Amino acid sequence: MTRLSTLLPLLFASGCYFSNGGGYKAPVKDFVPTVTWADASCYWDPPTGDFVWWFEADVGDGNGNGDVEAVFADVYDQYNGEWADAFELNWDGGNTFFSSWQGRSTKLDCEYYQYVVDFTAVDSSGEGPVYTLELY
């Protein structure tokens, strides 16, 4: 028993560790994603005979943008404060998330200039801070 009591402290002092075969993995900090820039607008599209709304956001995540699960653009009526519509943006594989929508698929009015857009990025650790954009 004396040998074991001598070896155990040496084993732990040497930096060795016991493993279940999977190895030791240091804990990784999970950063929340942050929208660093965003823009939105509407334009007339002659080929479709309809307005098109587009939403674009640049997102940063300390764990890489592959960690981002979703980016949303929530549109509010600035005049009365009511929620108007929401859109999910698609990842381009880099830092940008983008989406465009035909005017007839939404309640938004392209000639109304009192909208506020809240952009939010979400990953497994939760929701990042909101990036607010006023449309004029």
N, CA, C and O of each residue as an XYZ file, in Angstrom:
544
protein
N       0.828     -1.183      0.000
C       0.000      0.000      0.000
C       0.873      1.249      0.000
O       0.456      2.310     -0.463
N       2.102      1.110      0.529
C       2.998      2.260      0.578
C       3.385      2.691     -0.829
O       3.471      3.889     -1.096
N       3.616      1.762     -1.723
C       3.968      2.122     -3.095
C       2.846      2.902     -3.784
O       3.104      3.904     -4.452
N       1.620      2.450     -3.624
C       0.485      3.123     -4.242
C       0.333      4.537     -3.695
O       0.065      5.463     -4.462
N       0.495      4.722     -2.406
C       0.358      6.061     -1.828
C       1.491      6.969     -2.288
O       1.341      8.191     -2.270
N       2.609      6.407     -2.694
C       3.714      7.204     -3.216
C       3.504      7.520     -4.695
O       3.825      8.619     -5.149
N       2.971      6.567     -5.441
C       2.790      6.750     -6.880
C       1.647      7.692     -7.245
O       1.770      8.449     -8.209
N       0.557      7.670     -6.518
C      -0.587      8.511     -6.850
C      -0.235      9.995     -6.865
O      -0.559     10.668     -7.843
N       0.410     10.541     -5.837
C       0.753     11.966     -5.908
C       1.693     12.270     -7.070
O       1.578     13.335     -7.676
N       2.612     11.376     -7.398
C       3.515     11.600     -8.517
C       2.766     11.572     -9.850
O       3.071     12.342    -10.761
N       1.809     10.699     -9.950
C       1.031     10.585    -11.169
C       0.275     11.883    -11.446
O       0.287     12.377    -12.574
N      -0.377     12.431    -10.439
C      -1.130     13.670    -10.627
C      -0.217     14.875    -10.788
O      -0.567     15.808    -11.510
N       0.922     14.885    -10.153
C       1.864     16.001    -10.268
C       2.507     16.042    -11.648
O       2.975     17.098    -12.073
N       2.538     14.936    -12.344
C       3.194     14.896    -13.648
C       2.314     15.420    -14.778
O       2.773     15.513    -15.916
N       1.074     15.760    -14.491
C       0.188     16.260    -15.540
C      -0.571     15.153    -16.244
O      -1.291     15.424    -17.205
N      -0.434     13.930    -15.800
C      -1.175     12.833    -16.401
C      -2.628     12.896    -15.953
O      -2.965     13.540    -14.959
N      -3.456     12.228    -16.690
C      -4.866     12.199    -16.334
C      -5.427     10.851    -16.730
O      -4.879     10.136    -17.569
N      -6.532     10.535    -16.098
C      -7.224      9.314    -16.441
C      -8.283      9.649    -17.472
O      -8.863     10.734    -17.435
N      -8.539      8.748    -18.375
C      -9.514      8.992    -19.426
C     -10.357      7.760    -19.634
O      -9.920      6.642    -19.363
N     -11.552      7.964    -20.108
C     -12.424      6.837    -20.432
C     -12.208      6.385    -21.871
O     -13.025      5.644    -22.418
N     -11.118      6.825    -22.487
C     -10.813      6.452    -23.862
C     -11.126      7.580    -24.834
O     -10.652      7.565    -25.971
N     -11.910      8.549    -24.407
C     -12.290      9.654    -25.279
C     -11.286     10.796    -25.233
O     -11.350     11.710    -26.055
N     -10.367     10.754    -24.289
C      -9.384     11.819    -24.168
C      -9.937     13.006    -23.407
O     -11.141     13.105    -23.167
N      -9.058     13.889    -23.040
C      -9.445     15.083    -22.293
C      -9.714     16.208    -23.270
O      -8.942     16.420    -24.206
N     -10.788     16.922    -23.066
C     -11.100     18.081    -23.894
C     -11.303     19.273    -22.984
O     -12.122     19.239    -22.066
N     -10.553     20.323    -23.246
C     -10.704     21.539    -22.462
C     -12.060     22.158    -22.766
O     -12.530     22.078    -23.901
N     -12.693     22.768    -21.782
C     -13.972     23.411    -22.052
C     -13.798     24.571    -23.034
O     -12.826     25.322    -22.955
N     -14.741     24.706    -23.947
C     -14.691     25.757    -24.963
C     -15.753     26.793    -24.627
O     -16.908     26.447    -24.380
N     -15.365     28.053    -24.618
C     -16.324     29.124    -24.352
C     -17.250     29.249    -25.556
O     -16.800     29.281    -26.701
N     -18.528     29.316    -25.283
C     -19.512     29.460    -26.354
C     -19.927     30.927    -26.405
O     -20.621     31.409    -25.510
N     -19.508     31.632    -27.443
C     -19.811     33.045    -27.614
C     -21.177     33.204    -28.259
O     -21.565     32.402    -29.108
N     -21.908     34.240    -27.857
C     -23.166     34.534    -28.543
C     -22.841     35.294    -29.825
O     -21.895     36.080    -29.844
N     -23.595     35.079    -30.883
C     -23.344     35.786    -32.141
C     -23.792     37.243    -32.036
O     -24.708     37.574    -31.284
N     -23.129     38.099    -32.803
C     -23.447     39.519    -32.796
C     -23.607     40.025    -34.221
O     -22.752     39.779    -35.072
N     -24.695     40.728    -34.479
C     -24.885     41.384    -35.769
C     -24.027     42.647    -35.735
O     -24.247     43.527    -34.902
N     -23.049     42.739    -36.641
C     -22.118     43.868    -36.641
C     -22.514     44.958    -37.631
O     -22.046     46.091    -37.523
N     -23.362     44.628    -38.585
C     -23.845     45.587    -39.589
C     -25.098     45.003    -40.216
O     -25.220     43.786    -40.357
N     -26.027     45.867    -40.591
C     -27.237     45.375    -41.246
C     -27.823     46.453    -42.139
O     -27.583     47.644    -41.941
N     -28.596     46.018    -43.124
C     -29.282     46.933    -44.015
C     -30.544     46.237    -44.522
O     -30.631     45.009    -44.546
N     -31.508     47.045    -44.922
C     -32.751     46.522    -45.465
C     -33.349     47.586    -46.365
O     -33.135     48.781    -46.162
N     -34.099     47.143    -47.358
C     -34.737     48.099    -48.253
C     -35.757     47.369    -49.114
O     -35.996     46.170    -48.967
N     -36.342     48.136    -50.011
C     -37.343     47.616    -50.916
C     -37.127     48.267    -52.274
O     -36.761     49.440    -52.350
N     -37.351     47.515    -53.345
C     -37.222     48.076    -54.695
C     -38.273     47.449    -55.613
O     -38.800     46.371    -55.336
N     -38.560     48.138    -56.696
C     -39.496     47.642    -57.701
C     -38.760     46.715    -58.652
O     -37.689     47.058    -59.151
N     -39.325     45.544    -58.906
C     -38.730     44.553    -59.791
C     -39.612     44.402    -61.035
O     -40.614     43.689    -60.989
N     -39.254     45.071    -62.163
C     -40.103     45.015    -63.374
C     -40.403     43.601    -63.885
O     -41.543     43.347    -64.274
N     -39.433     42.661    -63.905
C     -39.760     41.329    -64.438
C     -40.881     40.611    -63.679
O     -41.665     39.873    -64.276
N     -40.952     40.829    -62.367
C     -42.004     40.155    -61.590
C     -43.231     41.043    -61.407
O     -44.286     40.568    -60.987
N     -43.093     42.344    -61.726
C     -44.203     43.265    -61.524
C     -44.570     43.416    -60.058
O     -45.739     43.592    -59.716
N     -43.567     43.345    -59.197
C     -43.812     43.396    -57.763
C     -42.627     44.069    -57.076
O     -41.527     44.137    -57.624
N     -42.874     44.558    -55.878
C     -41.783     45.058    -55.047
C     -41.037     43.877    -54.446
O     -41.604     42.796    -54.288
N     -39.767     44.079    -54.111
C     -38.955     43.063    -53.447
C     -38.335     43.690    -52.200
O     -37.677     44.728    -52.269
N     -38.556     43.043    -51.069
C     -37.911     43.442    -49.816
C     -36.658     42.606    -49.646
O     -36.682     41.401    -49.897
N     -35.550     43.229    -49.220
C     -34.334     42.469    -48.950
C     -33.765     42.878    -47.600
O     -33.882     44.029    -47.178
N     -33.156     41.924    -46.944
C     -32.566     42.097    -45.620
C     -31.184     41.467    -45.640
O     -31.009     40.352    -46.132
N     -30.209     42.180    -45.106
C     -28.823     41.699    -45.113
C     -28.176     42.035    -43.777
O     -28.372     43.128    -43.244
N     -27.405     41.097    -43.236
C     -26.726     41.316    -41.957
C     -25.373     40.629    -41.958
O     -25.239     39.499    -42.426
N     -24.373     41.320    -41.432
C     -23.069     40.708    -41.184
C     -23.050     40.271    -39.727
O     -23.427     41.033    -38.836
N     -22.611     39.040    -39.490
C     -22.650     38.460    -38.157
C     -21.264     37.962    -37.779
O     -20.553     37.388    -38.604
N     -20.890     38.184    -36.532
C     -19.647     37.649    -35.988
C     -19.952     36.738    -34.814
O     -20.802     37.048    -33.979
N     -19.259     35.619    -34.755
C     -19.405     34.681    -33.643
C     -18.012     34.171    -33.302
O     -17.304     33.670    -34.175
N     -17.623     34.292    -32.064
C     -16.296     33.852    -31.627
C     -16.025     32.387    -31.881
O     -14.869     31.965    -31.873
N     -17.069     31.597    -32.107
C     -16.918     30.181    -32.406
C     -17.024     29.902    -33.899
O     -17.044     28.741    -34.307
N     -17.091     30.958    -34.731
C     -17.241     30.803    -36.176
C     -18.704     30.884    -36.562
O     -19.578     30.508    -35.781
N     -18.972     31.370    -37.755
C     -20.363     31.555    -38.168
C     -21.080     30.250    -38.470
O     -22.301     30.243    -38.626
N     -20.353     29.154    -38.555
C     -21.010     27.858    -38.677
C     -21.765     27.498    -37.412
O     -22.618     26.610    -37.426
N     -21.456     28.184    -36.311
C     -22.125     27.976    -35.033
C     -23.465     28.710    -34.969
O     -24.296     28.404    -34.114
N     -23.681     29.671    -35.862
C     -24.921     30.458    -35.864
C     -26.060     29.590    -36.388
O     -25.968     29.024    -37.478
N     -27.125     29.491    -35.612
C     -28.265     28.659    -36.005
C     -29.274     29.417    -36.856
O     -29.897     28.831    -37.742
N     -29.446     30.714    -36.601
C     -30.434     31.486    -37.360
C     -30.182     32.971    -37.182
O     -29.650     33.410    -36.162
N     -30.573     33.739    -38.193
C     -30.570     35.197    -38.122
C     -31.953     35.656    -38.573
O     -32.454     35.235    -39.615
N     -32.557     36.527    -37.768
C     -33.909     36.998    -38.044
C     -33.939     38.506    -38.211
O     -33.151     39.229    -37.601
N     -34.860     38.971    -39.048
C     -35.169     40.393    -39.178
C     -36.630     40.556    -38.784
O     -37.526     40.115    -39.504
N     -36.868     41.187    -37.643
C     -38.222     41.473    -37.177
C     -38.541     42.922    -37.502
O     -37.807     43.828    -37.109
N     -39.634     43.139    -38.218
C     -40.004     44.479    -38.668
C     -41.160     44.996    -37.819
O     -42.161     44.310    -37.613
N     -40.994     46.220    -37.333
C     -42.010     46.876    -36.516
C     -42.431     48.178    -37.174
O     -41.645     48.817    -37.874
N     -43.677     48.566    -36.944
C     -44.178     49.852    -37.397
C     -43.754     50.882    -36.349
O     -44.214     50.840    -35.208
N     -42.896     51.782    -36.734
C     -42.362     52.776    -35.798
C     -43.464     53.727    -35.322
O     -43.391     54.252    -34.211
N     -44.462     53.947    -36.138
C     -45.525     54.882    -35.798
C     -46.384     54.379    -34.642
O     -46.655     55.122    -33.699
N     -46.815     53.110    -34.714
C     -47.697     52.578    -33.663
C     -47.024     51.522    -32.782
O     -47.634     51.043    -31.826
N     -45.776     51.154    -33.088
C     -45.027     50.203    -32.266
C     -45.403     48.752    -32.455
O     -44.883     47.890    -31.747
N     -46.285     48.457    -33.381
C     -46.728     47.083    -33.583
C     -45.767     46.286    -34.459
O     -45.120     46.823    -35.359
N     -45.693     44.987    -34.167
C     -44.910     44.072    -34.987
C     -45.590     43.950    -36.342
O     -46.812     43.817    -36.405
N     -44.819     43.994    -37.433
C     -45.386     43.937    -38.778
C     -45.126     42.604    -39.474
O     -46.033     42.032    -40.079
N     -43.880     42.103    -39.389
C     -43.545     40.846    -40.057
C     -42.148     40.401    -39.616
O     -41.399     41.184    -39.031
N     -41.807     39.158    -39.896
C     -40.484     38.624    -39.550
C     -39.957     37.798    -40.716
O     -40.721     37.184    -41.462
N     -38.629     37.798    -40.854
C     -37.991     37.099    -41.966
C     -36.740     36.403    -41.457
O     -35.990     36.967    -40.659
N     -36.514     35.181    -41.915
C     -35.280     34.467    -41.594
C     -34.300     34.686    -42.737
O     -34.667     34.599    -43.909
N     -33.050     34.971    -42.386
C     -32.007     35.225    -43.380
C     -31.189     33.958    -43.594
O     -31.043     33.141    -42.685
N     -30.660     33.804    -44.793
C     -29.859     32.630    -45.158
C     -28.379     32.966    -45.126
O     -27.974     34.072    -45.484
N     -27.586     32.016    -44.700
C     -26.135     32.184    -44.567
C     -25.467     31.993    -45.921
O     -25.786     31.053    -46.649
N     -24.528     32.898    -46.262
C     -23.802     32.780    -47.535
C     -22.507     31.983    -47.393
O     -21.772     31.831    -48.370
N     -22.214     31.475    -46.203
C     -20.992     30.709    -45.967
C     -19.859     31.550    -45.423
O     -18.835     31.005    -45.013
N     -20.014     32.861    -45.409
C     -19.006     33.775    -44.865
C     -19.550     34.472    -43.634
O     -19.974     33.823    -42.678
N     -19.537     35.810    -43.662
C     -20.060     36.587    -42.535
C     -21.455     37.135    -42.800
O     -22.073     37.707    -41.902
N     -21.959     36.970    -44.016
C     -23.205     37.625    -44.405
C     -24.386     36.663    -44.412
O     -24.284     35.508    -44.826
N     -25.513     37.190    -43.935
C     -26.794     36.492    -43.991
C     -27.725     37.390    -44.801
O     -27.744     38.603    -44.594
N     -28.494     36.810    -45.717
C     -29.276     37.601    -46.669
C     -30.606     36.916    -46.954
O     -30.723     35.692    -46.885
N     -31.598     37.730    -47.274
C     -32.884     37.189    -47.673
C     -33.638     38.231    -48.483
O     -33.526     39.427    -48.215
N     -34.409     37.783    -49.476
C     -35.270     38.704    -50.231
C     -36.646     38.066    -50.365
O     -36.784     36.845    -50.438
N     -37.666     38.933    -50.394
C     -39.052     38.477    -50.374
C     -39.895     39.304    -51.335
O     -39.766     40.527    -51.377
N     -40.743     38.656    -52.094
C     -41.685     39.361    -52.963
C     -42.645     40.162    -52.085
O     -43.056     39.710    -51.016
N     -42.989     41.350    -52.551
C     -43.893     42.206    -51.801
C     -45.233     41.563    -51.503
O     -45.807     41.793    -50.438
N     -45.741     40.760    -52.429
C     -47.046     40.127    -52.225
C     -47.003     39.034    -51.146
O     -48.052     38.557    -50.714
N     -45.801     38.633    -50.708
C     -45.692     37.598    -49.677
C     -45.632     38.185    -48.262
O     -45.480     37.446    -47.290
N     -45.750     39.500    -48.148
C     -45.655     40.148    -46.849
C     -46.692     41.265    -46.731
O     -47.254     41.717    -47.729
N     -46.931     41.694    -45.506
C     -47.855     42.805    -45.262
C     -47.144     44.154    -45.359
O     -47.794     45.195    -45.252
N     -45.842     44.159    -45.558
C     -45.099     45.413    -45.602
C     -45.448     46.221    -46.853
O     -45.724     45.666    -47.916
N     -45.427     47.525    -46.697
C     -45.719     48.446    -47.789
C     -44.429     49.158    -48.169
O     -43.835     49.850    -47.341
N     -43.997     48.997    -49.397
C     -42.724     49.562    -49.836
C     -42.732     51.091    -49.861
O     -41.671     51.716    -49.864
N     -43.903     51.686    -49.878
C     -43.985     53.147    -49.914
C     -44.220     53.751    -48.529
O     -44.438     54.956    -48.402
N     -44.175     52.923    -47.505
C     -44.340     53.375    -46.121
C     -42.953     53.438    -45.487
O     -42.205     52.462    -45.543
N     -42.609     54.550    -44.900
C     -41.235     54.748    -44.428
C     -41.112     54.831    -42.916
O     -40.218     55.508    -42.408
N     -41.978     54.168    -42.200
C     -41.939     54.223    -40.737
C     -41.615     52.863    -40.108
O     -42.119     52.540    -39.032
N     -40.778     52.071    -40.774
C     -40.435     50.757    -40.240
C     -39.116     50.797    -39.468
O     -38.208     51.568    -39.779
N     -39.045     49.941    -38.454
C     -37.816     49.679    -37.715
C     -37.567     48.185    -37.823
O     -38.487     47.386    -37.647
N     -36.321     47.803    -38.112
C     -35.980     46.394    -38.256
C     -35.002     46.007    -37.151
O     -33.946     46.622    -37.003
N     -35.356     44.994    -36.384
C     -34.468     44.435    -35.370
C     -33.858     43.157    -35.923
O     -34.572     42.202    -36.228
N     -32.538     43.141    -36.051
C     -31.814     41.959    -36.511
C     -31.270     41.222    -35.294
O     -30.672     41.828    -34.405
N     -31.482     39.913    -35.262
C     -31.026     39.098    -34.137
C     -30.393     37.825    -34.666
O     -30.937     37.178    -35.561
N     -29.237     37.464    -34.109
C     -28.574     36.204    -34.450
C     -28.664     35.269    -33.244
O     -28.554     35.706    -32.098
N     -28.864     33.981    -33.516
C     -29.070     32.991    -32.468
C     -28.144     31.805    -32.714
O     -27.966     31.370    -33.852
N     -27.555     31.284    -31.632
C     -26.821     30.014    -31.720
C     -27.169     29.171    -30.507
O     -28.081     29.513    -29.754
N     -26.452     28.073    -30.308
C     -26.798     27.144    -29.229
C     -26.677     27.774    -27.850
O     -27.300     27.296    -26.902
N     -25.880     28.848    -27.715
C     -25.738     29.489    -26.409
C     -26.822     30.524    -26.160
O     -26.945     31.028    -25.044
N     -27.600     30.846    -27.161
C     -28.686     31.806    -26.972
C     -28.700     32.868    -28.045
O     -28.138     32.717    -29.129
N     -29.360     33.938    -27.697
C     -29.596     35.038    -28.624
C     -28.615     36.161    -28.353
O     -28.401     36.547    -27.203
N     -28.019     36.683    -29.413
C     -27.104     37.801    -29.278
C     -27.853     39.115    -29.134
O     -29.083     39.135    -29.170
N     -27.125     40.211    -28.972
C     -27.772     41.516    -28.852
C     -28.491     41.907    -30.140
O     -28.113     41.480    -31.231
N     -29.517     42.714    -29.999
C     -30.327     43.160    -31.142
C     -29.648     44.340    -31.823
O     -29.169     45.261    -31.161
N     -29.614     44.302    -33.148
C     -29.109     45.406    -33.971
C     -30.335     46.056    -34.602
O     -31.042     45.417    -35.382
N     -30.593     47.318    -34.272
C     -31.795     47.994    -34.748
C     -31.458     48.942    -35.899
O     -30.483     49.691    -35.848
N     -32.290     48.886    -36.933
C     -32.139     49.708    -38.119
C     -33.450     50.425    -38.401
O     -34.495     49.782    -38.501
N     -33.413     51.744    -38.530
C     -34.614     52.497    -38.883
C     -34.639     52.707    -40.386
O     -33.640     53.121    -40.974
N     -35.773     52.423    -41.010
C     -35.926     52.610    -42.457
C     -36.663     53.913    -42.704
O     -37.702     54.172    -42.096
N     -36.129     54.728    -43.590
C     -36.764     56.004    -43.949
C     -37.103     56.001    -45.407
O     -37.646     56.981    -45.917
